[in-house]
Amino acid sequence: MTLPPVNSITSLPTQERAAILDLLFEPSVPLHTLSVDLLHTQSFESYNDLIASIGVQLTDLLESSSSSDTQWLDSILGAHPRLGDKKVDSAQSRAEQAQLNTGGDNEAAQLKQLNEDYETKYPGLRYVVFVNGRPRPVIMEDMRKRMARGDIDAERGDAIKAMCDIAADRARKLLGPAP
């Protein structure tokens, strides 16, 4: 898995632009619909610029008063796999979550329950966080705090930021060290 040079993206076929989104974010047809054209019409200086532009698109959906925009955003945010899930399709997510699967069965059961509680509290959303090597108890405490806050718009905003942080980390890893 590699990323093409950022200055070549505008000339790539639609499927290849969609594949870039899948590598950086998660496979999501709603994200493709929202952002594939942006990758054709706008040039970027870096992958961080590309990711920031998609973050703006997602934030525009968040700030829209349209319920269909909110549903669209929720479907994009919901593309992320549950933390600690046994079946994770994305190779990047499997690697990023690897340390979350190292605790005992009790912690795994607690994480599973927290995912269920979160999705009951925020219907249509998945808990999205940039794990960044943090251990399971730290992530679970963050889940509890975000649920206790009880603010779905703040939750969507945090999820957008986390998605962009994850995408930037993935881009850095996929591009490797600068020459």
PDB file of N, CA, C and O in Angstrom, residues 61-137:
ATOM      1  N   LEU A  61     -20.657  19.804   6.766  1.00  0.00           N
ATOM      2  CA  LEU A  61     -21.820  18.942   7.017  1.00  0.00           C
ATOM      3  C   LEU A  61     -22.279  19.070   8.467  1.00  0.00           C
ATOM      4  O   LEU A  61     -23.482  19.138   8.742  1.00  0.00           O
ATOM      5  N   LEU A  62     -21.324  19.109   9.394  1.00  0.00           N
ATOM      6  CA  LEU A  62     -21.645  19.244  10.815  1.00  0.00           C
ATOM      7  C   LEU A  62     -22.387  20.548  11.093  1.00  0.00           C
ATOM      8  O   LEU A  62     -23.353  20.577  11.858  1.00  0.00           O
ATOM      9  N   GLU A  63     -21.958  21.619  10.463  1.00  0.00           N
ATOM     10  CA  GLU A  63     -22.537  22.933  10.732  1.00  0.00           C
ATOM     11  C   GLU A  63     -23.805  23.220   9.933  1.00  0.00           C
ATOM     12  O   GLU A  63     -24.466  24.228  10.164  1.00  0.00           O
ATOM     13  N   SER A  64     -24.151  22.338   9.022  1.00  0.00           N
ATOM     14  CA  SER A  64     -25.355  22.508   8.217  1.00  0.00           C
ATOM     15  C   SER A  64     -26.606  22.284   9.071  1.00  0.00           C
ATOM     16  O   SER A  64     -26.611  21.457   9.981  1.00  0.00           O
ATOM     17  N   SER A  65     -27.660  23.005   8.746  1.00  0.00           N
ATOM     18  CA  SER A  65     -28.926  22.808   9.458  1.00  0.00           C
ATOM     19  C   SER A  65     -29.769  21.712   8.806  1.00  0.00           C
ATOM     20  O   SER A  65     -30.842  21.377   9.302  1.00  0.00           O
ATOM     21  N   SER A  66     -29.286  21.132   7.732  1.00  0.00           N
ATOM     22  CA  SER A  66     -30.013  20.094   7.002  1.00  0.00           C
ATOM     23  C   SER A  66     -29.878  18.739   7.697  1.00  0.00           C
ATOM     24  O   SER A  66     -28.764  18.269   7.953  1.00  0.00           O
ATOM     25  N   SER A  67     -30.990  18.101   7.972  1.00  0.00           N
ATOM     26  CA  SER A  67     -30.935  16.780   8.598  1.00  0.00           C
ATOM     27  C   SER A  67     -30.313  15.749   7.662  1.00  0.00           C
ATOM     28  O   SER A  67     -29.663  14.805   8.114  1.00  0.00           O
ATOM     29  N   SER A  68     -30.474  15.934   6.344  1.00  0.00           N
ATOM     30  CA  SER A  68     -29.847  14.982   5.418  1.00  0.00           C
ATOM     31  C   SER A  68     -28.322  15.119   5.452  1.00  0.00           C
ATOM     32  O   SER A  68     -27.604  14.123   5.306  1.00  0.00           O
ATOM     33  N   ASP A  69     -27.808  16.337   5.669  1.00  0.00           N
ATOM     34  CA  ASP A  69     -26.358  16.518   5.812  1.00  0.00           C
ATOM     35  C   ASP A  69     -25.857  15.821   7.080  1.00  0.00           C
ATOM     36  O   ASP A  69     -24.791  15.202   7.079  1.00  0.00           O
ATOM     37  N   THR A  70     -26.632  15.920   8.144  1.00  0.00           N
ATOM     38  CA  THR A  70     -26.259  15.253   9.394  1.00  0.00           C
ATOM     39  C   THR A  70     -26.237  13.742   9.199  1.00  0.00           C
ATOM     40  O   THR A  70     -25.303  13.062   9.649  1.00  0.00           O
ATOM     41  N   GLN A  71     -27.239  13.214   8.511  1.00  0.00           N
ATOM     42  CA  GLN A  71     -27.268  11.768   8.246  1.00  0.00           C
ATOM     43  C   GLN A  71     -26.079  11.355   7.383  1.00  0.00           C
ATOM     44  O   GLN A  71     -25.472  10.306   7.612  1.00  0.00           O
ATOM     45  N   TRP A  72     -25.736  12.193   6.409  1.00  0.00           N
ATOM     46  CA  TRP A  72     -24.595  11.906   5.538  1.00  0.00           C
ATOM     47  C   TRP A  72     -23.307  11.866   6.350  1.00  0.00           C
ATOM     48  O   TRP A  72     -22.503  10.947   6.214  1.00  0.00           O
ATOM     49  N   LEU A  73     -23.127  12.855   7.218  1.00  0.00           N
ATOM     50  CA  LEU A  73     -21.955  12.896   8.082  1.00  0.00           C
ATOM     51  C   LEU A  73     -21.906  11.657   8.975  1.00  0.00           C
ATOM     52  O   LEU A  73     -20.854  11.013   9.099  1.00  0.00           O
ATOM     53  N   ASP A  74     -23.029  11.323   9.583  1.00  0.00           N
ATOM     54  CA  ASP A  74     -23.057  10.157  10.476  1.00  0.00           C
ATOM     55  C   ASP A  74     -22.688   8.876   9.733  1.00  0.00           C
ATOM     56  O   ASP A  74     -22.016   8.003  10.287  1.00  0.00           O
ATOM     57  N   SER A  75     -23.103   8.768   8.476  1.00  0.00           N
ATOM     58  CA  SER A  75     -22.755   7.565   7.717  1.00  0.00           C
ATOM     59  C   SER A  75     -21.255   7.512   7.437  1.00  0.00           C
ATOM     60  O   SER A  75     -20.662   6.427   7.415  1.00  0.00           O
ATOM     61  N   ILE A  76     -20.631   8.654   7.244  1.00  0.00           N
ATOM     62  CA  ILE A  76     -19.172   8.697   7.036  1.00  0.00           C
ATOM     63  C   ILE A  76     -18.455   8.360   8.350  1.00  0.00           C
ATOM     64  O   ILE A  76     -17.541   7.537   8.370  1.00  0.00           O
ATOM     65  N   LEU A  77     -18.877   8.977   9.439  1.00  0.00           N
ATOM     66  CA  LEU A  77     -18.248   8.717  10.734  1.00  0.00           C
ATOM     67  C   LEU A  77     -18.448   7.261  11.149  1.00  0.00           C
ATOM     68  O   LEU A  77     -17.579   6.662  11.788  1.00  0.00           O
ATOM     69  N   GLY A  78     -19.588   6.690  10.785  1.00  0.00           N
ATOM     70  CA  GLY A  78     -19.898   5.302  11.132  1.00  0.00           C
ATOM     71  C   GLY A  78     -19.114   4.276  10.342  1.00  0.00           C
ATOM     72  O   GLY A  78     -19.202   3.075  10.604  1.00  0.00           O
ATOM     73  N   ALA A  79     -18.335   4.722   9.359  1.00  0.00           N
ATOM     74  CA  ALA A  79     -17.527   3.790   8.567  1.00  0.00           C
ATOM     75  C   ALA A  79     -16.330   3.260   9.363  1.00  0.00           C
ATOM     76  O   ALA A  79     -15.751   2.241   8.996  1.00  0.00           O
ATOM     77  N   HIS A  80     -15.966   3.962  10.424  1.00  0.00           N
ATOM     78  CA  HIS A  80     -14.841   3.497  11.238  1.00  0.00           C
ATOM     79  C   HIS A  80     -15.247   2.251  12.011  1.00  0.00           C
ATOM     80  O   HIS A  80     -16.357   2.159  12.508  1.00  0.00           O
ATOM     81  N   PRO A  81     -14.329   1.291  12.125  1.00  0.00           N
ATOM     82  CA  PRO A  81     -14.646   0.071  12.876  1.00  0.00           C
ATOM     83  C   PRO A  81     -14.719   0.344  14.374  1.00  0.00           C
ATOM     84  O   PRO A  81     -14.124   1.303  14.867  1.00  0.00           O
ATOM     85  N   ARG A  82     -15.472  -0.491  15.053  1.00  0.00           N
ATOM     86  CA  ARG A  82     -15.534  -0.389  16.511  1.00  0.00           C
ATOM     87  C   ARG A  82     -14.155  -0.713  17.091  1.00  0.00           C
ATOM     88  O   ARG A  82     -13.479  -1.630  16.635  1.00  0.00           O
ATOM     89  N   LEU A  83     -13.786   0.031  18.125  1.00  0.00           N
ATOM     90  CA  LEU A  83     -12.517  -0.258  18.798  1.00  0.00           C
ATOM     91  C   LEU A  83     -12.580  -1.630  19.452  1.00  0.00           C
ATOM     92  O   LEU A  83     -13.556  -1.960  20.121  1.00  0.00           O
ATOM     93  N   GLY A  84     -11.530  -2.405  19.235  1.00  0.00           N
ATOM     94  CA  GLY A  84     -11.435  -3.715  19.863  1.00  0.00           C
ATOM     95  C   GLY A  84     -12.221  -4.800  19.163  1.00  0.00           C
ATOM     96  O   GLY A  84     -12.205  -5.952  19.599  1.00  0.00           O
ATOM     97  N   ASP A  85     -12.904  -4.469  18.061  1.00  0.00           N
ATOM     98  CA  ASP A  85     -13.674  -5.472  17.327  1.00  0.00           C
ATOM     99  C   ASP A  85     -12.734  -6.539  16.782  1.00  0.00           C
ATOM    100  O   ASP A  85     -11.610  -6.251  16.376  1.00  0.00           O
ATOM    101  N   LYS A  86     -13.206  -7.768  16.761  1.00  0.00           N
ATOM    102  CA  LYS A  86     -12.402  -8.867  16.225  1.00  0.00           C
ATOM    103  C   LYS A  86     -12.319  -8.787  14.699  1.00  0.00           C
ATOM    104  O   LYS A  86     -11.306  -9.108  14.109  1.00  0.00           O
ATOM    105  N   LYS A  87     -13.412  -8.343  14.047  1.00  0.00           N
ATOM    106  CA  LYS A  87     -13.451  -8.279  12.586  1.00  0.00           C
ATOM    107  C   LYS A  87     -13.283  -6.826  12.152  1.00  0.00           C
ATOM    108  O   LYS A  87     -14.198  -6.031  12.244  1.00  0.00           O
ATOM    109  N   VAL A  88     -12.080  -6.494  11.715  1.00  0.00           N
ATOM    110  CA  VAL A  88     -11.770  -5.156  11.228  1.00  0.00           C
ATOM    111  C   VAL A  88     -11.239  -5.313   9.810  1.00  0.00           C
ATOM    112  O   VAL A  88     -10.221  -5.976   9.591  1.00  0.00           O
ATOM    113  N   ASP A  89     -11.953  -4.745   8.831  1.00  0.00           N
ATOM    114  CA  ASP A  89     -11.601  -4.934   7.426  1.00  0.00           C
ATOM    115  C   ASP A  89     -10.328  -4.198   7.023  1.00  0.00           C
ATOM    116  O   ASP A  89      -9.531  -4.701   6.258  1.00  0.00           O
ATOM    117  N   SER A  90     -10.141  -2.998   7.518  1.00  0.00           N
ATOM    118  CA  SER A  90      -9.028  -2.154   7.098  1.00  0.00           C
ATOM    119  C   SER A  90      -7.723  -2.600   7.756  1.00  0.00           C
ATOM    120  O   SER A  90      -7.631  -2.724   8.984  1.00  0.00           O
ATOM    121  N   ALA A  91      -6.707  -2.837   6.923  1.00  0.00           N
ATOM    122  CA  ALA A  91      -5.394  -3.226   7.443  1.00  0.00           C
ATOM    123  C   ALA A  91      -4.831  -2.147   8.358  1.00  0.00           C
ATOM    124  O   ALA A  91      -4.216  -2.444   9.385  1.00  0.00           O
ATOM    125  N   GLN A  92      -5.050  -0.871   7.988  1.00  0.00           N
ATOM    126  CA  GLN A  92      -4.544   0.217   8.827  1.00  0.00           C
ATOM    127  C   GLN A  92      -5.209   0.191  10.201  1.00  0.00           C
ATOM    128  O   GLN A  92      -4.547   0.335  11.218  1.00  0.00           O
ATOM    129  N   SER A  93      -6.525   0.014  10.229  1.00  0.00           N
ATOM    130  CA  SER A  93      -7.229  -0.014  11.512  1.00  0.00           C
ATOM    131  C   SER A  93      -6.790  -1.203  12.360  1.00  0.00           C
ATOM    132  O   SER A  93      -6.635  -1.085  13.576  1.00  0.00           O
ATOM    133  N   ARG A  94      -6.586  -2.349  11.727  1.00  0.00           N
ATOM    134  CA  ARG A  94      -6.107  -3.523  12.482  1.00  0.00           C
ATOM    135  C   ARG A  94      -4.775  -3.204  13.157  1.00  0.00           C
ATOM    136  O   ARG A  94      -4.580  -3.500  14.334  1.00  0.00           O
ATOM    137  N   ALA A  95      -3.865  -2.594  12.420  1.00  0.00           N
ATOM    138  CA  ALA A  95      -2.552  -2.262  12.984  1.00  0.00           C
ATOM    139  C   ALA A  95      -2.675  -1.214  14.080  1.00  0.00           C
ATOM    140  O   ALA A  95      -2.024  -1.316  15.131  1.00  0.00           O
ATOM    141  N   GLU A  96      -3.500  -0.203  13.836  1.00  0.00           N
ATOM    142  CA  GLU A  96      -3.644   0.892  14.810  1.00  0.00           C
ATOM    143  C   GLU A  96      -4.277   0.411  16.115  1.00  0.00           C
ATOM    144  O   GLU A  96      -3.991   0.941  17.183  1.00  0.00           O
ATOM    145  N   GLN A  97      -5.142  -0.592  16.015  1.00  0.00           N
ATOM    146  CA  GLN A  97      -5.856  -1.077  17.195  1.00  0.00           C
ATOM    147  C   GLN A  97      -5.169  -2.268  17.858  1.00  0.00           C
ATOM    148  O   GLN A  97      -5.666  -2.788  18.851  1.00  0.00           O
ATOM    149  N   ALA A  98      -4.051  -2.697  17.328  1.00  0.00           N
ATOM    150  CA  ALA A  98      -3.405  -3.925  17.808  1.00  0.00           C
ATOM    151  C   ALA A  98      -3.204  -3.923  19.322  1.00  0.00           C
ATOM    152  O   ALA A  98      -3.490  -4.915  19.993  1.00  0.00           O
ATOM    153  N   GLN A  99      -2.727  -2.818  19.878  1.00  0.00           N
ATOM    154  CA  GLN A  99      -2.462  -2.797  21.320  1.00  0.00           C
ATOM    155  C   GLN A  99      -3.742  -2.806  22.138  1.00  0.00           C
ATOM    156  O   GLN A  99      -3.716  -3.141  23.313  1.00  0.00           O
ATOM    157  N   LEU A 100      -4.890  -2.492  21.512  1.00  0.00           N
ATOM    158  CA  LEU A 100      -6.151  -2.549  22.249  1.00  0.00           C
ATOM    159  C   LEU A 100      -6.598  -3.980  22.484  1.00  0.00           C
ATOM    160  O   LEU A 100      -7.476  -4.236  23.304  1.00  0.00           O
ATOM    161  N   ASN A 101      -6.007  -4.912  21.767  1.00  0.00           N
ATOM    162  CA  ASN A 101      -6.379  -6.320  21.911  1.00  0.00           C
ATOM    163  C   ASN A 101      -5.385  -7.092  22.776  1.00  0.00           C
ATOM    164  O   ASN A 101      -5.349  -8.306  22.735  1.00  0.00           O
ATOM    165  N   THR A 102      -4.598  -6.370  23.586  1.00  0.00           N
ATOM    166  CA  THR A 102      -3.583  -7.023  24.399  1.00  0.00           C
ATOM    167  C   THR A 102      -3.978  -7.164  25.867  1.00  0.00           C
ATOM    168  O   THR A 102      -3.285  -7.815  26.612  1.00  0.00           O
ATOM    169  N   GLY A 103      -5.070  -6.562  26.294  1.00  0.00           N
ATOM    170  CA  GLY A 103      -5.502  -6.667  27.685  1.00  0.00           C
ATOM    171  C   GLY A 103      -6.221  -7.981  27.925  1.00  0.00           C
ATOM    172  O   GLY A 103      -6.366  -8.815  27.040  1.00  0.00           O
ATOM    173  N   GLY A 104      -6.691  -8.145  29.136  1.00  0.00           N
ATOM    174  CA  GLY A 104      -7.394  -9.372  29.494  1.00  0.00           C
ATOM    175  C   GLY A 104      -8.817  -9.408  28.963  1.00  0.00           C
ATOM    176  O   GLY A 104      -9.329  -8.436  28.405  1.00  0.00           O
ATOM    177  N   ASP A 105      -9.469 -10.558  29.185  1.00  0.00           N
ATOM    178  CA  ASP A 105     -10.844 -10.749  28.724  1.00  0.00           C
ATOM    179  C   ASP A 105     -11.806  -9.779  29.409  1.00  0.00           C
ATOM    180  O   ASP A 105     -12.782  -9.338  28.798  1.00  0.00           O
ATOM    181  N   ASN A 106     -11.536  -9.436  30.659  1.00  0.00           N
ATOM    182  CA  ASN A 106     -12.402  -8.503  31.381  1.00  0.00           C
ATOM    183  C   ASN A 106     -12.390  -7.126  30.714  1.00  0.00           C
ATOM    184  O   ASN A 106     -13.440  -6.519  30.507  1.00  0.00           O
ATOM    185  N   GLU A 107     -11.195  -6.647  30.376  1.00  0.00           N
ATOM    186  CA  GLU A 107     -11.080  -5.350  29.683  1.00  0.00           C
ATOM    187  C   GLU A 107     -11.737  -5.405  28.308  1.00  0.00           C
ATOM    188  O   GLU A 107     -12.380  -4.451  27.884  1.00  0.00           O
ATOM    189  N   ALA A 108     -11.570  -6.519  27.614  1.00  0.00           N
ATOM    190  CA  ALA A 108     -12.187  -6.670  26.282  1.00  0.00           C
ATOM    191  C   ALA A 108     -13.707  -6.605  26.409  1.00  0.00           C
ATOM    192  O   ALA A 108     -14.372  -5.957  25.587  1.00  0.00           O
ATOM    193  N   ALA A 109     -14.254  -7.247  27.416  1.00  0.00           N
ATOM    194  CA  ALA A 109     -15.700  -7.217  27.632  1.00  0.00           C
ATOM    195  C   ALA A 109     -16.164  -5.802  27.986  1.00  0.00           C
ATOM    196  O   ALA A 109     -17.229  -5.358  27.534  1.00  0.00           O
ATOM    197  N   GLN A 110     -15.371  -5.104  28.794  1.00  0.00           N
ATOM    198  CA  GLN A 110     -15.713  -3.713  29.136  1.00  0.00           C
ATOM    199  C   GLN A 110     -15.708  -2.827  27.902  1.00  0.00           C
ATOM    200  O   GLN A 110     -16.604  -1.994  27.725  1.00  0.00           O
ATOM    201  N   LEU A 111     -14.708  -2.983  27.039  1.00  0.00           N
ATOM    202  CA  LEU A 111     -14.628  -2.191  25.815  1.00  0.00           C
ATOM    203  C   LEU A 111     -15.815  -2.486  24.906  1.00  0.00           C
ATOM    204  O   LEU A 111     -16.412  -1.573  24.340  1.00  0.00           O
ATOM    205  N   LYS A 112     -16.174  -3.753  24.789  1.00  0.00           N
ATOM    206  CA  LYS A 112     -17.337  -4.140  23.977  1.00  0.00           C
ATOM    207  C   LYS A 112     -18.592  -3.467  24.523  1.00  0.00           C
ATOM    208  O   LYS A 112     -19.398  -2.909  23.771  1.00  0.00           O
ATOM    209  N   GLN A 113     -18.758  -3.494  25.846  1.00  0.00           N
ATOM    210  CA  GLN A 113     -19.929  -2.868  26.459  1.00  0.00           C
ATOM    211  C   GLN A 113     -19.917  -1.353  26.264  1.00  0.00           C
ATOM    212  O   GLN A 113     -20.954  -0.740  25.996  1.00  0.00           O
ATOM    213  N   LEU A 114     -18.746  -0.743  26.393  1.00  0.00           N
ATOM    214  CA  LEU A 114     -18.645   0.703  26.171  1.00  0.00           C
ATOM    215  C   LEU A 114     -19.010   1.066  24.733  1.00  0.00           C
ATOM    216  O   LEU A 114     -19.676   2.081  24.501  1.00  0.00           O
ATOM    217  N   ASN A 115     -18.587   0.266  23.771  1.00  0.00           N
ATOM    218  CA  ASN A 115     -18.984   0.505  22.378  1.00  0.00           C
ATOM    219  C   ASN A 115     -20.506   0.469  22.246  1.00  0.00           C
ATOM    220  O   ASN A 115     -21.104   1.331  21.599  1.00  0.00           O
ATOM    221  N   GLU A 116     -21.129  -0.532  22.864  1.00  0.00           N
ATOM    222  CA  GLU A 116     -22.589  -0.650  22.804  1.00  0.00           C
ATOM    223  C   GLU A 116     -23.257   0.539  23.482  1.00  0.00           C
ATOM    224  O   GLU A 116     -24.232   1.106  22.962  1.00  0.00           O
ATOM    225  N   ASP A 117     -22.752   0.929  24.653  1.00  0.00           N
ATOM    226  CA  ASP A 117     -23.304   2.083  25.378  1.00  0.00           C
ATOM    227  C   ASP A 117     -23.168   3.360  24.552  1.00  0.00           C
ATOM    228  O   ASP A 117     -24.094   4.169  24.470  1.00  0.00           O
ATOM    229  N   TYR A 118     -22.002   3.521  23.929  1.00  0.00           N
ATOM    230  CA  TYR A 118     -21.742   4.704  23.108  1.00  0.00           C
ATOM    231  C   TYR A 118     -22.737   4.772  21.953  1.00  0.00           C
ATOM    232  O   TYR A 118     -23.313   5.825  21.664  1.00  0.00           O
ATOM    233  N   GLU A 119     -22.922   3.653  21.268  1.00  0.00           N
ATOM    234  CA  GLU A 119     -23.803   3.636  20.104  1.00  0.00           C
ATOM    235  C   GLU A 119     -25.273   3.775  20.493  1.00  0.00           C
ATOM    236  O   GLU A 119     -26.082   4.224  19.686  1.00  0.00           O
ATOM    237  N   THR A 120     -25.618   3.438  21.724  1.00  0.00           N
ATOM    238  CA  THR A 120     -26.967   3.696  22.233  1.00  0.00           C
ATOM    239  C   THR A 120     -27.113   5.180  22.548  1.00  0.00           C
ATOM    240  O   THR A 120     -28.132   5.808  22.222  1.00  0.00           O
ATOM    241  N   LYS A 121     -26.093   5.751  23.156  1.00  0.00           N
ATOM    242  CA  LYS A 121     -26.099   7.178  23.514  1.00  0.00           C
ATOM    243  C   LYS A 121     -26.114   8.057  22.264  1.00  0.00           C
ATOM    244  O   LYS A 121     -26.797   9.092  22.226  1.00  0.00           O
ATOM    245  N   TYR A 122     -25.326   7.678  21.264  1.00  0.00           N
ATOM    246  CA  TYR A 122     -25.202   8.456  20.026  1.00  0.00           C
ATOM    247  C   TYR A 122     -25.593   7.579  18.830  1.00  0.00           C
ATOM    248  O   TYR A 122     -24.726   7.072  18.106  1.00  0.00           O
ATOM    249  N   PRO A 123     -26.896   7.392  18.619  1.00  0.00           N
ATOM    250  CA  PRO A 123     -27.347   6.510  17.533  1.00  0.00           C
ATOM    251  C   PRO A 123     -26.777   6.946  16.181  1.00  0.00           C
ATOM    252  O   PRO A 123     -26.744   8.126  15.850  1.00  0.00           O
ATOM    253  N   GLY A 124     -26.294   5.961  15.441  1.00  0.00           N
ATOM    254  CA  GLY A 124     -25.748   6.224  14.116  1.00  0.00           C
ATOM    255  C   GLY A 124     -24.263   6.527  14.110  1.00  0.00           C
ATOM    256  O   GLY A 124     -23.651   6.580  13.045  1.00  0.00           O
ATOM    257  N   LEU A 125     -23.669   6.750  15.284  1.00  0.00           N
ATOM    258  CA  LEU A 125     -22.237   7.062  15.352  1.00  0.00           C
ATOM    259  C   LEU A 125     -21.456   5.872  15.889  1.00  0.00           C
ATOM    260  O   LEU A 125     -21.998   5.010  16.570  1.00  0.00           O
ATOM    261  N   ARG A 126     -20.179   5.880  15.583  1.00  0.00           N
ATOM    262  CA  ARG A 126     -19.211   4.985  16.205  1.00  0.00           C
ATOM    263  C   ARG A 126     -18.216   5.874  16.923  1.00  0.00           C
ATOM    264  O   ARG A 126     -17.933   6.982  16.486  1.00  0.00           O
ATOM    265  N   TYR A 127     -17.705   5.378  18.020  1.00  0.00           N
ATOM    266  CA  TYR A 127     -16.671   6.097  18.743  1.00  0.00           C
ATOM    267  C   TYR A 127     -15.412   6.099  17.879  1.00  0.00           C
ATOM    268  O   TYR A 127     -14.907   5.045  17.495  1.00  0.00           O
ATOM    269  N   VAL A 128     -14.938   7.280  17.525  1.00  0.00           N
ATOM    270  CA  VAL A 128     -13.732   7.426  16.702  1.00  0.00           C
ATOM    271  C   VAL A 128     -12.720   8.216  17.518  1.00  0.00           C
ATOM    272  O   VAL A 128     -13.027   9.299  18.023  1.00  0.00           O
ATOM    273  N   VAL A 129     -11.525   7.659  17.630  1.00  0.00           N
ATOM    274  CA  VAL A 129     -10.455   8.311  18.366  1.00  0.00           C
ATOM    275  C   VAL A 129      -9.132   7.933  17.715  1.00  0.00           C
ATOM    276  O   VAL A 129      -9.004   6.854  17.133  1.00  0.00           O
ATOM    277  N   PHE A 130      -8.183   8.839  17.772  1.00  0.00           N
ATOM    278  CA  PHE A 130      -6.832   8.548  17.311  1.00  0.00           C
ATOM    279  C   PHE A 130      -6.143   7.827  18.466  1.00  0.00           C
ATOM    280  O   PHE A 130      -5.720   8.448  19.446  1.00  0.00           O
ATOM    281  N   VAL A 131      -6.044   6.514  18.368  1.00  0.00           N
ATOM    282  CA  VAL A 131      -5.510   5.697  19.463  1.00  0.00           C
ATOM    283  C   VAL A 131      -4.060   6.079  19.749  1.00  0.00           C
ATOM    284  O   VAL A 131      -3.689   6.282  20.902  1.00  0.00           O
ATOM    285  N   ASN A 132      -3.243   6.157  18.726  1.00  0.00           N
ATOM    286  CA  ASN A 132      -1.871   6.643  18.833  1.00  0.00           C
ATOM    287  C   ASN A 132      -1.074   5.956  19.945  1.00  0.00           C
ATOM    288  O   ASN A 132      -0.365   6.604  20.714  1.00  0.00           O
ATOM    289  N   GLY A 133      -1.214   4.632  20.044  1.00  0.00           N
ATOM    290  CA  GLY A 133      -0.425   3.870  21.001  1.00  0.00           C
ATOM    291  C   GLY A 133      -0.926   3.882  22.432  1.00  0.00           C
ATOM    292  O   GLY A 133      -0.309   3.280  23.307  1.00  0.00           O
ATOM    293  N   ARG A 134      -2.025   4.582  22.690  1.00  0.00           N
ATOM    294  CA  ARG A 134      -2.521   4.644  24.069  1.00  0.00           C
ATOM    295  C   ARG A 134      -3.129   3.305  24.484  1.00  0.00           C
ATOM    296  O   ARG A 134      -3.760   2.636  23.677  1.00  0.00           O
ATOM    297  N   PRO A 135      -2.980   2.921  25.748  1.00  0.00           N
ATOM    298  CA  PRO A 135      -3.512   1.638  26.204  1.00  0.00           C
ATOM    299  C   PRO A 135      -5.038   1.664  26.345  1.00  0.00           C
ATOM    300  O   PRO A 135      -5.669   2.723  26.435  1.00  0.00           O
ATOM    301  N   ARG A 136      -5.601   0.483  26.367  1.00  0.00           N
ATOM    302  CA  ARG A 136      -7.051   0.306  26.434  1.00  0.00           C
ATOM    303  C   ARG A 136      -7.701   1.084  27.590  1.00  0.00           C
ATOM    304  O   ARG A 136      -8.711   1.751  27.359  1.00  0.00           O
ATOM    305  N   PRO A 137      -7.165   1.048  28.826  1.00  0.00           N
ATOM    306  CA  PRO A 137      -7.837   1.791  29.915  1.00  0.00           C
ATOM    307  C   PRO A 137      -7.939   3.296  29.649  1.00  0.00           C
ATOM    308  O   PRO A 137      -8.936   3.929  30.009  1.00  0.00           O
TER     309      PRO A 137
END
